[in-house]
XYZ file of C-alpha atoms in Angstrom:
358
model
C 76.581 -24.275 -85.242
C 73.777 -26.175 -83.202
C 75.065 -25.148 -79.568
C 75.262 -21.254 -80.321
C 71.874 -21.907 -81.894
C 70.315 -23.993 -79.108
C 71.900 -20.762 -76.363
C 70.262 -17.920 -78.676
C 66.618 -19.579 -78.022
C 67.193 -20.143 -74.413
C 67.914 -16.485 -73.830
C 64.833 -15.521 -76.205
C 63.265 -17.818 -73.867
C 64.450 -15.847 -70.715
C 63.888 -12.812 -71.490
C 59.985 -13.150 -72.924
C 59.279 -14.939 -69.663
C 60.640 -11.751 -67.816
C 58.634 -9.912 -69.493
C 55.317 -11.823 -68.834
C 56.426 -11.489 -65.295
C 56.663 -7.707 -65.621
C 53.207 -7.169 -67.277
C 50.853 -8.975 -64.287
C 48.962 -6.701 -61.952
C 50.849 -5.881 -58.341
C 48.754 -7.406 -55.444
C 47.741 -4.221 -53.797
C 47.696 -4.436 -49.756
C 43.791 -3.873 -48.687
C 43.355 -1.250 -46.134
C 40.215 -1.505 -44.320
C 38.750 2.105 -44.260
C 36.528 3.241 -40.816
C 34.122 5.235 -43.415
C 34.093 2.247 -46.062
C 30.326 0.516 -45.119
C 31.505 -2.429 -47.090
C 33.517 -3.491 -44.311
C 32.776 -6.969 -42.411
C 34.403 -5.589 -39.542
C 33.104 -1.919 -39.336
C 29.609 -3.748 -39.801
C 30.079 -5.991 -36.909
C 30.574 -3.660 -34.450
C 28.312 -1.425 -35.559
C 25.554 -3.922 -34.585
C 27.227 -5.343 -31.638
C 27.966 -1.799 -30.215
C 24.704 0.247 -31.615
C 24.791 3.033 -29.364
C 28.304 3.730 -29.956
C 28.994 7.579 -29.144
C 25.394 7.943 -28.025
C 25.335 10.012 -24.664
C 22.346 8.746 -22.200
C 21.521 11.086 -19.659
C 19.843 8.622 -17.172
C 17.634 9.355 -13.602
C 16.808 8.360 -10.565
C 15.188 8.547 -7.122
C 16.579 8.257 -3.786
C 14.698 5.295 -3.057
C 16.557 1.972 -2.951
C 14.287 0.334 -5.693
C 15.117 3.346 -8.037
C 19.091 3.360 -7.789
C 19.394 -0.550 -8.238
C 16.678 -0.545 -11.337
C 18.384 2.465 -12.885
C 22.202 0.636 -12.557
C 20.963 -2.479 -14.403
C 19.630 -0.587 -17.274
C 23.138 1.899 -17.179
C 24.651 -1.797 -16.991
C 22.534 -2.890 -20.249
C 23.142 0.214 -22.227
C 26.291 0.446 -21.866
C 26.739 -3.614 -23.041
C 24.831 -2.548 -26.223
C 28.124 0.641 -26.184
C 26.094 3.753 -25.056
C 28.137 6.813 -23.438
C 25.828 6.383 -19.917
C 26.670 9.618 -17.403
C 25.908 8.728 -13.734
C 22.569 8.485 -12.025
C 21.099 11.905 -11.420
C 19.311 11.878 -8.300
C 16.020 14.018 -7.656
C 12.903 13.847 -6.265
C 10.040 11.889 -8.761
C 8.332 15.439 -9.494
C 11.501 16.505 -10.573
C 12.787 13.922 -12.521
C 9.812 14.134 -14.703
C 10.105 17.782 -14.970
C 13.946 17.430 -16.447
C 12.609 14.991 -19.009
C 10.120 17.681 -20.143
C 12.568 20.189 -20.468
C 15.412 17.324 -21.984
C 18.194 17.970 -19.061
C 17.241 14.136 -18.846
C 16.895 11.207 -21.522
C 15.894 8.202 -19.211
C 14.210 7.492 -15.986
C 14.161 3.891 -15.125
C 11.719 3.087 -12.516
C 8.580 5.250 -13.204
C 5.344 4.200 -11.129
C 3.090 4.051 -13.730
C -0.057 4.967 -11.955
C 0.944 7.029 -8.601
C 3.321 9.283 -10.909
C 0.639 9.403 -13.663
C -0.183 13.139 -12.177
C 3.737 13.983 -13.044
C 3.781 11.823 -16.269
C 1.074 14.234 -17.484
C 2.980 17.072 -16.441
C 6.157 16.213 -18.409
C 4.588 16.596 -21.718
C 2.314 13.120 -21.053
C 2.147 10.794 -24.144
C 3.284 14.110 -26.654
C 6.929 14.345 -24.788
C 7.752 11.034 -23.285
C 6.549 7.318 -23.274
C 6.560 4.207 -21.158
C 8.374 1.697 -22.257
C 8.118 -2.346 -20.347
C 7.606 -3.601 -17.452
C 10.393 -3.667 -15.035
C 8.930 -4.402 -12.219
C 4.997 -5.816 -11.963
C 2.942 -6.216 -9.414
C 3.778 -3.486 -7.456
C 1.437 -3.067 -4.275
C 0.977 -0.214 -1.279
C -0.891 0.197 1.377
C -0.661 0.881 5.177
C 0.052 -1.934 7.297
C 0.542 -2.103 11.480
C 1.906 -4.965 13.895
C 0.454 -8.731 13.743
C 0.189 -8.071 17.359
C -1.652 -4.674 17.678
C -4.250 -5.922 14.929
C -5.317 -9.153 16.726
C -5.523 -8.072 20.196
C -7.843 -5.151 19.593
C -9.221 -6.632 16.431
C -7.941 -3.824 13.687
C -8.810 -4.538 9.982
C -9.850 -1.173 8.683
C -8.197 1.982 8.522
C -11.062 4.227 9.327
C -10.961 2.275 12.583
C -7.796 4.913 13.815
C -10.991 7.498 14.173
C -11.242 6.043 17.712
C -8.873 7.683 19.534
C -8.064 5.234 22.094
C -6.994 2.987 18.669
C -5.594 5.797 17.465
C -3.464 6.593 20.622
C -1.845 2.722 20.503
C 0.575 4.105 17.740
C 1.238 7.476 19.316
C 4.721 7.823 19.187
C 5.360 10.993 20.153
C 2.392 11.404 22.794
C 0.716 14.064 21.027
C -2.921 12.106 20.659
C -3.050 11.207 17.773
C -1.502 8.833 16.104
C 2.036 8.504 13.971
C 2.043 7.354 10.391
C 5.148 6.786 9.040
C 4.825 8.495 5.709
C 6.943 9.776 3.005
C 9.379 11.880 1.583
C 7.660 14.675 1.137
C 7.093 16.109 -2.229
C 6.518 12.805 -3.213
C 3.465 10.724 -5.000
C 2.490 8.715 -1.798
C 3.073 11.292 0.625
C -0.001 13.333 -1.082
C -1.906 10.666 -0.889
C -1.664 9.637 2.136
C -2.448 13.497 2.974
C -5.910 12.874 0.937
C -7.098 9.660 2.353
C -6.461 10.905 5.798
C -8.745 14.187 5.168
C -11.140 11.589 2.830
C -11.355 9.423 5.236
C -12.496 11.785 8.355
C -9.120 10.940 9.999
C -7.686 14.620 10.689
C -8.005 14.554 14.519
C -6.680 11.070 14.944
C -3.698 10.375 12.424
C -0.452 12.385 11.683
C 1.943 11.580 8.568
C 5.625 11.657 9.402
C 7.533 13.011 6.315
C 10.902 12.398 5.661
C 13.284 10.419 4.655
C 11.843 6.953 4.845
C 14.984 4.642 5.379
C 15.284 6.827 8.995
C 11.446 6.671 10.060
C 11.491 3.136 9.431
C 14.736 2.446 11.480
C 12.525 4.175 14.379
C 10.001 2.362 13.488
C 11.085 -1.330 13.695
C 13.135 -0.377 16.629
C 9.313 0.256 18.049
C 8.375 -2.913 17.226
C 10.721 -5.157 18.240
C 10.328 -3.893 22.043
C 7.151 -5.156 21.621
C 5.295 -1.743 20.537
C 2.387 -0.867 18.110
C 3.883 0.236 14.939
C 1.723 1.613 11.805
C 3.245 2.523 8.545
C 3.047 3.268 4.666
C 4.253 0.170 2.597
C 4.788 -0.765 -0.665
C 6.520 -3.517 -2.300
C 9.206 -4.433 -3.747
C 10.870 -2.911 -0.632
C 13.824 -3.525 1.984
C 10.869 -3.410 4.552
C 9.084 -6.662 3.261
C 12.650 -8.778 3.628
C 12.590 -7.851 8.072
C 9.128 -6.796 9.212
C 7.035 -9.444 6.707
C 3.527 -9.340 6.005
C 1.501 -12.208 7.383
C 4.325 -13.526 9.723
C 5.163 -9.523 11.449
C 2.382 -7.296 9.972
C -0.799 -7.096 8.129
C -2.521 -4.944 5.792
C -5.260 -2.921 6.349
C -8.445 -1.726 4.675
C -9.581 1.378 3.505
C -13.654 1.792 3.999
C -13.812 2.598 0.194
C -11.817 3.916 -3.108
C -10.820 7.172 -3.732
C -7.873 9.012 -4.728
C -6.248 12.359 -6.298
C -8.320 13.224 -9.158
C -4.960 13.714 -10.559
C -3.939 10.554 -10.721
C -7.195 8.999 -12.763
C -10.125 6.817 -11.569
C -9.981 3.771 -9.936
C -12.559 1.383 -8.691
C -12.194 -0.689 -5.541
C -10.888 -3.737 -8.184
C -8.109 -1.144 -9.017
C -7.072 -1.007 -5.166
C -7.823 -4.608 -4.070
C -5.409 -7.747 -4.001
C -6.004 -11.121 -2.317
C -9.473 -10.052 -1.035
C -8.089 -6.530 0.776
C -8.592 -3.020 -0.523
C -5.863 -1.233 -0.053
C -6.687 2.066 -1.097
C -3.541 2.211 -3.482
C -3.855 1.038 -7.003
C -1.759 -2.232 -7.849
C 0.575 -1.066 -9.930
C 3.956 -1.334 -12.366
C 7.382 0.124 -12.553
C 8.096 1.524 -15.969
C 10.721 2.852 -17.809
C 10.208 6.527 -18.614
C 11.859 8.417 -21.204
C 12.188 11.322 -23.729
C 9.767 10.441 -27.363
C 12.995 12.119 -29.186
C 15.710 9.328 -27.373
C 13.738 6.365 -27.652
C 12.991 7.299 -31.948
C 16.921 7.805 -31.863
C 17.955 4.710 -30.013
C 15.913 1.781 -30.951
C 18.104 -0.902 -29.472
C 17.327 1.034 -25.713
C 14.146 1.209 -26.492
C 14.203 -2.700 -27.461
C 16.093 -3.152 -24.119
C 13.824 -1.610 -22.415
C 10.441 -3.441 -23.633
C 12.064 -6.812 -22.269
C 14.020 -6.134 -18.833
C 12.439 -7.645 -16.045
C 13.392 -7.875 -12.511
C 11.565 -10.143 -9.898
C 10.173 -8.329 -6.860
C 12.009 -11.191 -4.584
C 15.184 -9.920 -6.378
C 14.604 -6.682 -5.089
C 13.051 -7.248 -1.672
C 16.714 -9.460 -1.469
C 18.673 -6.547 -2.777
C 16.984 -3.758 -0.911
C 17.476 -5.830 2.351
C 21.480 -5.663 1.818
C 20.841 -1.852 1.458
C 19.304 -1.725 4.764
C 22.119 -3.890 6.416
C 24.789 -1.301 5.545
C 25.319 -1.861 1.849
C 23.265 1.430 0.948
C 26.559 3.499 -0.856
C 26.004 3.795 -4.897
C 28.733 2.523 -5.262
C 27.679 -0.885 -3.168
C 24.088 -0.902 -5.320
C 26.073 -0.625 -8.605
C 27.735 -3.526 -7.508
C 24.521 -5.250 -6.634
C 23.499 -4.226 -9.942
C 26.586 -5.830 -11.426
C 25.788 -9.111 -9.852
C 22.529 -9.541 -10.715
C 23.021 -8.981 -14.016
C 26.122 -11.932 -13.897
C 23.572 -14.106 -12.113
C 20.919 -13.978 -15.383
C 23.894 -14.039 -17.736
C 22.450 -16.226 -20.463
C 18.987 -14.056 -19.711
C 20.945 -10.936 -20.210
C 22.341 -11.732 -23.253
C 19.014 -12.954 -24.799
C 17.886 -9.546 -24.041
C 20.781 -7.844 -25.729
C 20.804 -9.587 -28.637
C 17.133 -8.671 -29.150
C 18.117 -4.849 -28.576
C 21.100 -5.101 -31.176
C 18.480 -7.094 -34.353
C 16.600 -3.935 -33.645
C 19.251 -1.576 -34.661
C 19.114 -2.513 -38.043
Protein backbone atom coordinates (compact mmCIF):
# COMPACT_ATOMS: atom_id res chain seq x y z
CA UNK A 1 0.00 0.00 0.00
CA UNK A 2 3.01 2.51 0.53
CA UNK A 3 4.08 2.77 -3.30
CA UNK A 4 0.45 3.63 -4.66
CA UNK A 5 0.46 5.99 -1.69
CA UNK A 6 3.91 7.55 -2.17
CA UNK A 7 2.64 7.99 -6.50
CA UNK A 8 -0.81 9.69 -5.37
CA UNK A 9 1.31 12.62 -3.52
CA UNK A 10 3.74 13.00 -6.28
CA UNK A 11 1.00 13.71 -8.77
CA UNK A 12 -0.80 16.08 -6.08
CA UNK A 13 2.57 17.44 -6.12
CA UNK A 14 2.61 17.96 -9.99
CA UNK A 15 -0.25 19.22 -10.59
CA UNK A 16 -0.36 22.18 -7.66
CA UNK A 17 3.02 23.21 -9.02
CA UNK A 18 1.31 23.58 -12.54
CA UNK A 19 -0.93 25.47 -11.26
CA UNK A 20 1.36 28.03 -9.44
CA UNK A 21 2.97 28.20 -12.80
CA UNK A 22 -0.34 29.11 -14.44
CA UNK A 23 -1.34 31.89 -11.95
CA UNK A 24 2.08 34.31 -12.38
CA UNK A 25 1.74 37.45 -14.45
CA UNK A 26 2.91 37.10 -18.42
CA UNK A 27 6.02 39.35 -19.03
CA UNK A 28 4.45 41.78 -21.38
CA UNK A 29 6.91 42.96 -24.37
CA UNK A 30 7.47 46.97 -23.79
CA UNK A 31 6.82 48.97 -26.81
CA UNK A 32 8.39 52.25 -26.74
CA UNK A 33 5.62 54.75 -27.87
CA UNK A 34 6.88 58.15 -30.11
CA UNK A 35 4.04 60.18 -28.03
CA UNK A 36 4.99 58.44 -24.56
CA UNK A 37 7.34 61.54 -22.86
CA UNK A 38 8.51 58.94 -20.45
CA UNK A 39 10.74 57.62 -22.94
CA UNK A 40 14.73 57.73 -22.43
CA UNK A 41 15.05 57.57 -25.99
CA UNK A 42 12.30 59.99 -27.34
CA UNK A 43 13.91 62.39 -24.62
CA UNK A 44 17.33 62.11 -25.98
CA UNK A 45 16.76 63.16 -29.19
CA UNK A 46 14.55 65.58 -28.43
CA UNK A 47 17.44 67.54 -26.81
CA UNK A 48 20.09 66.46 -29.12
CA UNK A 49 17.91 67.37 -32.21
CA UNK A 50 15.80 70.54 -30.71
CA UNK A 51 14.78 72.04 -33.80
CA UNK A 52 13.50 68.93 -35.18
CA UNK A 53 10.73 69.80 -37.93
CA UNK A 54 11.45 73.49 -37.42
CA UNK A 55 11.66 75.21 -40.97
CA UNK A 56 14.41 78.22 -40.98
CA UNK A 57 14.02 80.48 -43.70
CA UNK A 58 17.62 81.93 -43.72
CA UNK A 59 19.28 85.22 -45.87
CA UNK A 60 21.89 86.55 -47.38
CA UNK A 61 23.86 89.09 -49.42
CA UNK A 62 25.83 88.74 -52.45
CA UNK A 63 28.87 89.69 -50.80
CA UNK A 64 31.45 86.98 -50.10
CA UNK A 65 31.48 87.66 -46.24
CA UNK A 66 27.61 87.20 -46.22
CA UNK A 67 27.31 83.71 -48.12
CA UNK A 68 30.22 82.03 -46.04
CA UNK A 69 28.76 83.55 -42.50
CA UNK A 70 25.24 82.53 -43.47
CA UNK A 71 26.51 78.61 -44.49
CA UNK A 72 28.15 78.16 -41.06
CA UNK A 73 25.12 79.11 -39.18
CA UNK A 74 22.77 76.79 -41.93
CA UNK A 75 25.73 74.29 -40.97
CA UNK A 76 25.02 74.87 -37.04
CA UNK A 77 21.29 74.74 -37.25
CA UNK A 78 20.97 72.09 -38.98
CA UNK A 79 23.58 70.02 -36.34
CA UNK A 80 21.11 71.13 -33.59
CA UNK A 81 18.17 69.22 -36.54
CA UNK A 82 16.48 72.39 -38.02
CA UNK A 83 14.67 72.03 -41.59
CA UNK A 84 17.26 75.01 -43.10
CA UNK A 85 15.94 76.06 -46.94
CA UNK A 86 18.83 77.55 -49.01
CA UNK A 87 20.35 80.98 -48.78
CA UNK A 88 18.05 83.59 -50.24
CA UNK A 89 20.03 86.12 -51.86
CA UNK A 90 18.99 89.96 -51.97
CA UNK A 91 20.25 93.11 -51.62
CA UNK A 92 20.75 94.30 -47.55
CA UNK A 93 17.62 96.77 -47.94
CA UNK A 94 15.80 93.95 -48.97
CA UNK A 95 16.67 91.37 -46.80
CA UNK A 96 15.58 93.46 -43.95
CA UNK A 97 12.42 94.30 -45.60
CA UNK A 98 11.46 90.30 -45.94
CA UNK A 99 12.15 89.94 -42.24
CA UNK A 100 9.58 92.71 -41.58
CA UNK A 101 7.08 91.23 -43.57
CA UNK A 102 8.26 87.29 -42.26
CA UNK A 103 9.08 85.88 -46.00
CA UNK A 104 12.45 85.55 -43.94
CA UNK A 105 13.37 84.12 -40.34
CA UNK A 106 17.24 84.73 -40.26
CA UNK A 107 19.82 86.98 -41.69
CA UNK A 108 23.26 86.11 -40.62
CA UNK A 109 25.65 88.82 -41.20
CA UNK A 110 23.83 92.14 -40.36
CA UNK A 111 26.21 95.32 -40.07
CA UNK A 112 25.11 96.52 -37.03
CA UNK A 113 25.70 100.17 -37.49
CA UNK A 114 25.80 100.94 -41.48
CA UNK A 115 22.39 98.85 -41.79
CA UNK A 116 21.03 100.47 -38.58
CA UNK A 117 18.90 102.86 -41.14
CA UNK A 118 17.30 99.36 -42.55
CA UNK A 119 17.24 97.66 -39.07
CA UNK A 120 14.87 100.50 -38.12
CA UNK A 121 12.93 100.03 -41.09
CA UNK A 122 12.18 96.31 -40.52
CA UNK A 123 10.17 96.85 -37.49
CA UNK A 124 13.63 97.96 -35.38
CA UNK A 125 13.81 96.44 -31.82
CA UNK A 126 9.55 95.74 -31.95
CA UNK A 127 10.02 93.10 -35.06
CA UNK A 128 13.49 91.74 -34.99
CA UNK A 129 16.67 91.62 -32.72
CA UNK A 130 20.41 91.23 -32.88
CA UNK A 131 21.65 88.46 -31.62
CA UNK A 132 26.06 87.95 -31.06
CA UNK A 133 28.78 88.87 -32.47
CA UNK A 134 29.90 87.07 -35.49
CA UNK A 135 32.25 88.99 -36.68
CA UNK A 136 33.97 92.14 -34.52
CA UNK A 137 35.96 94.61 -35.41
CA UNK A 138 34.74 95.33 -38.57
CA UNK A 139 36.45 98.52 -40.22
CA UNK A 140 35.85 100.75 -43.68
CA UNK A 141 37.22 103.36 -45.12
CA UNK A 142 38.78 104.51 -48.47
CA UNK A 143 42.21 103.59 -49.07
CA UNK A 144 44.65 104.34 -52.41
CA UNK A 145 48.21 102.91 -53.49
CA UNK A 146 51.36 102.95 -50.97
CA UNK A 147 52.90 104.48 -53.95
CA UNK A 148 50.49 107.33 -55.02
CA UNK A 149 50.24 108.44 -51.20
CA UNK A 150 54.01 108.89 -50.59
CA UNK A 151 55.11 110.46 -53.69
CA UNK A 152 52.63 113.31 -53.62
CA UNK A 153 52.20 113.12 -49.89
CA UNK A 154 48.22 112.06 -49.66
CA UNK A 155 46.80 111.50 -46.10
CA UNK A 156 43.43 113.14 -46.26
CA UNK A 157 40.58 112.63 -48.34
CA UNK A 158 39.50 116.17 -48.80
CA UNK A 159 42.93 116.42 -50.42
CA UNK A 160 41.13 114.80 -53.98
CA UNK A 161 39.56 118.61 -54.11
CA UNK A 162 42.77 119.42 -56.04
CA UNK A 163 42.21 118.37 -59.23
CA UNK A 164 45.57 117.62 -60.38
CA UNK A 165 45.36 114.91 -57.14
CA UNK A 166 42.23 114.20 -58.14
CA UNK A 167 43.13 113.49 -61.86
CA UNK A 168 46.06 110.75 -60.62
CA UNK A 169 43.11 108.20 -60.19
CA UNK A 170 41.17 109.17 -63.29
CA UNK A 171 40.44 106.11 -64.84
CA UNK A 172 38.32 106.86 -67.36
CA UNK A 173 39.79 110.44 -68.32
CA UNK A 174 36.80 112.28 -67.51
CA UNK A 175 38.58 114.80 -64.74
CA UNK A 176 37.70 113.76 -62.04
CA UNK A 177 38.54 111.10 -60.29
CA UNK A 178 37.22 107.19 -60.00
CA UNK A 179 36.14 105.74 -56.71
CA UNK A 180 35.51 102.36 -56.73
CA UNK A 181 32.26 102.21 -54.84
CA UNK A 182 29.46 99.92 -54.27
CA UNK A 183 26.67 97.99 -55.22
CA UNK A 184 24.32 100.30 -55.47
CA UNK A 185 21.31 100.27 -53.32
CA UNK A 186 23.52 99.42 -50.75
CA UNK A 187 24.54 100.95 -47.08
CA UNK A 188 28.09 102.13 -48.17
CA UNK A 189 27.29 103.17 -51.51
CA UNK A 190 24.99 106.08 -49.85
CA UNK A 191 27.48 106.98 -47.92
CA UNK A 192 30.01 107.34 -49.86
CA UNK A 193 27.41 109.54 -52.00
CA UNK A 194 27.14 111.84 -48.66
CA UNK A 195 30.69 112.29 -47.71
CA UNK A 196 31.55 113.15 -51.23
CA UNK A 197 28.76 116.07 -51.32
CA UNK A 198 29.82 116.68 -47.27
CA UNK A 199 32.97 116.89 -48.00
CA UNK A 200 32.92 119.61 -51.03
CA UNK A 201 34.18 116.80 -53.34
CA UNK A 202 31.41 116.91 -56.23
CA UNK A 203 33.66 118.32 -59.01
CA UNK A 204 36.61 116.13 -58.24
CA UNK A 205 35.43 112.48 -57.25
CA UNK A 206 33.02 109.99 -59.02
CA UNK A 207 31.66 106.65 -57.27
CA UNK A 208 31.68 103.62 -59.52
CA UNK A 209 28.62 101.42 -58.61
CA UNK A 210 28.39 98.01 -59.25
CA UNK A 211 29.19 94.93 -58.56
CA UNK A 212 32.28 95.15 -56.44
CA UNK A 213 34.14 91.74 -57.10
CA UNK A 214 34.36 93.26 -61.05
CA UNK A 215 35.50 96.98 -60.15
CA UNK A 216 38.03 95.60 -58.01
CA UNK A 217 39.41 93.08 -60.64
CA UNK A 218 39.87 96.49 -62.75
CA UNK A 219 41.12 97.90 -60.12
CA UNK A 220 44.14 95.79 -58.99
CA UNK A 221 44.80 95.14 -62.58
CA UNK A 222 45.49 99.20 -62.34
CA UNK A 223 47.72 98.77 -59.80
CA UNK A 224 49.88 96.24 -60.51
CA UNK A 225 51.03 98.14 -63.87
CA UNK A 226 52.17 100.45 -61.59
CA UNK A 227 48.97 102.90 -61.58
CA UNK A 228 47.19 105.07 -58.89
CA UNK A 229 44.33 103.14 -57.61
CA UNK A 230 41.67 104.59 -54.93
CA UNK A 231 38.92 102.54 -53.51
CA UNK A 232 36.14 101.80 -50.79
CA UNK A 233 37.38 99.10 -48.25
CA UNK A 234 36.24 97.34 -45.52
CA UNK A 235 37.39 94.40 -43.70
CA UNK A 236 37.03 91.26 -43.30
CA UNK A 237 37.36 91.19 -47.13
CA UNK A 238 39.03 89.12 -50.11
CA UNK A 239 40.70 92.58 -50.88
CA UNK A 240 42.82 92.74 -47.58
CA UNK A 241 44.38 88.97 -48.38
CA UNK A 242 46.14 90.65 -52.21
CA UNK A 243 46.29 94.44 -52.11
CA UNK A 244 47.27 94.71 -48.03
CA UNK A 245 47.16 97.68 -46.04
CA UNK A 246 50.50 98.98 -44.87
CA UNK A 247 52.60 96.72 -47.25
CA UNK A 248 50.21 97.78 -50.84
CA UNK A 249 47.85 100.56 -49.57
CA UNK A 250 46.99 102.93 -46.89
CA UNK A 251 44.09 104.47 -45.38
CA UNK A 252 43.05 107.75 -45.60
CA UNK A 253 41.47 110.50 -43.51
CA UNK A 254 38.39 112.17 -43.60
CA UNK A 255 38.76 116.11 -42.44
CA UNK A 256 35.97 115.38 -39.83
CA UNK A 257 32.81 113.03 -38.77
CA UNK A 258 29.69 113.00 -40.26
CA UNK A 259 27.31 110.66 -41.63
CA UNK A 260 23.51 109.81 -42.70
CA UNK A 261 21.41 111.10 -40.03
CA UNK A 262 19.85 107.82 -40.62
CA UNK A 263 22.24 105.83 -39.43
CA UNK A 264 22.71 107.64 -35.73
CA UNK A 265 25.48 109.92 -34.36
CA UNK A 266 28.88 109.29 -34.23
CA UNK A 267 31.81 111.20 -32.95
CA UNK A 268 35.25 111.15 -34.55
CA UNK A 269 36.11 108.20 -31.62
CA UNK A 270 33.22 106.29 -33.40
CA UNK A 271 35.17 106.56 -36.87
CA UNK A 272 38.82 106.39 -35.68
CA UNK A 273 41.17 103.23 -35.28
CA UNK A 274 44.94 103.17 -34.72
CA UNK A 275 45.16 107.02 -34.73
CA UNK A 276 43.16 107.46 -38.39
CA UNK A 277 39.60 108.66 -38.84
CA UNK A 278 38.11 106.93 -41.22
CA UNK A 279 34.91 108.43 -41.63
CA UNK A 280 33.11 104.94 -41.21
CA UNK A 281 32.12 103.78 -37.81
CA UNK A 282 34.09 100.59 -36.50
CA UNK A 283 31.71 98.25 -36.45
CA UNK A 284 30.19 94.40 -35.90
CA UNK A 285 28.52 91.74 -37.91
CA UNK A 286 25.37 90.54 -36.25
CA UNK A 287 22.96 88.06 -36.59
CA UNK A 288 19.56 89.47 -37.50
CA UNK A 289 16.37 87.83 -37.11
CA UNK A 290 12.53 87.72 -36.69
CA UNK A 291 11.46 88.52 -32.44
CA UNK A 292 8.71 85.62 -33.21
CA UNK A 293 11.73 82.82 -34.44
CA UNK A 294 14.20 83.55 -31.98
CA UNK A 295 11.09 83.24 -28.80
CA UNK A 296 10.31 79.90 -30.78
CA UNK A 297 13.77 78.52 -31.18
CA UNK A 298 15.86 79.13 -28.19
CA UNK A 299 18.65 76.73 -28.99
CA UNK A 300 19.28 79.18 -32.47
CA UNK A 301 19.04 81.86 -30.60
CA UNK A 302 21.68 80.25 -28.02
CA UNK A 303 23.73 79.41 -31.18
CA UNK A 304 23.68 82.45 -32.25
CA UNK A 305 24.85 84.53 -29.00
CA UNK A 306 28.21 82.39 -29.14
CA UNK A 307 29.38 81.88 -32.95
CA UNK A 308 32.36 83.64 -33.70
CA UNK A 309 34.45 83.77 -36.71
CA UNK A 310 37.97 85.46 -36.86
CA UNK A 311 38.35 88.20 -39.47
CA UNK A 312 41.78 86.31 -40.64
CA UNK A 313 39.39 83.33 -41.22
CA UNK A 314 37.53 85.29 -43.51
CA UNK A 315 40.09 87.52 -45.20
CA UNK A 316 41.62 83.57 -45.87
CA UNK A 317 38.29 82.37 -47.09
CA UNK A 318 37.24 85.35 -49.13
CA UNK A 319 40.73 85.21 -50.86
CA UNK A 320 39.86 81.51 -52.24
CA UNK A 321 36.61 83.21 -53.50
CA UNK A 322 38.54 85.62 -55.45
CA UNK A 323 40.94 82.88 -56.89
CA UNK A 324 38.04 81.07 -58.60
CA UNK A 325 36.36 79.30 -55.71
CA UNK A 326 33.38 81.95 -55.71
CA UNK A 327 30.31 79.12 -56.71
CA UNK A 328 27.84 78.51 -53.50
CA UNK A 329 28.39 75.54 -53.79
CA UNK A 330 32.47 76.00 -53.33
CA UNK A 331 31.65 78.58 -50.13
CA UNK A 332 29.36 75.90 -48.58
CA UNK A 333 32.17 73.80 -48.76
CA UNK A 334 34.42 76.39 -47.24
CA UNK A 335 31.83 76.65 -44.74
CA UNK A 336 31.97 72.91 -44.16
CA UNK A 337 35.63 73.04 -43.47
CA UNK A 338 35.84 75.57 -41.21
CA UNK A 339 33.47 74.32 -39.15
CA UNK A 340 35.62 70.61 -39.16
CA UNK A 341 38.68 72.73 -38.41
CA UNK A 342 37.01 74.18 -34.82
CA UNK A 343 35.41 70.78 -34.26
CA UNK A 344 35.81 70.56 -30.50
CA UNK A 345 34.84 74.59 -30.63
CA UNK A 346 31.79 73.70 -32.57
CA UNK A 347 30.57 71.28 -30.44
CA UNK A 348 31.06 73.41 -27.25
CA UNK A 349 28.82 75.75 -28.97
CA UNK A 350 26.16 73.20 -29.72
CA UNK A 351 25.94 71.74 -26.66
CA UNK A 352 25.30 75.18 -25.14
CA UNK A 353 22.39 75.71 -27.81
CA UNK A 354 20.81 72.17 -26.97
CA UNK A 355 20.92 72.93 -22.46
CA UNK A 356 18.94 75.85 -23.70
CA UNK A 357 16.15 73.93 -25.17
CA UNK A 358 15.02 72.74 -22.07
Amino acid sequence: MKRPIKKLIVAIAIVLLVGLIACQPIPQTTTSSTNSSQSPVATASAIAMPGQGVRVRPGCSTSTLSRFVGEVVNIGLEKLGYNVEKLKELTPNLLHVALANDDLDILAAHWEKLFSSFYKKSGGDKKVERVGVLVPNGVQGYQIDKNTAAQYQITNLEQLKDPKIAQLFDSDRDGKANLVGCVPGWACELVIEYHINTYGLQNTIEQDKGEYPILMAGTIARYKQGKPVLYYAWTPNWVASVLKEGEDTVWLDVPFTSLPKELGKFTEKDTSTEGKNLGFPIDRVRGLATKKFLAANLAAKRWLEQLEIPVEDINAEEKRVYEGEKRPRDIRRHAEEWVNNHQQQIERWLEEARKAAK
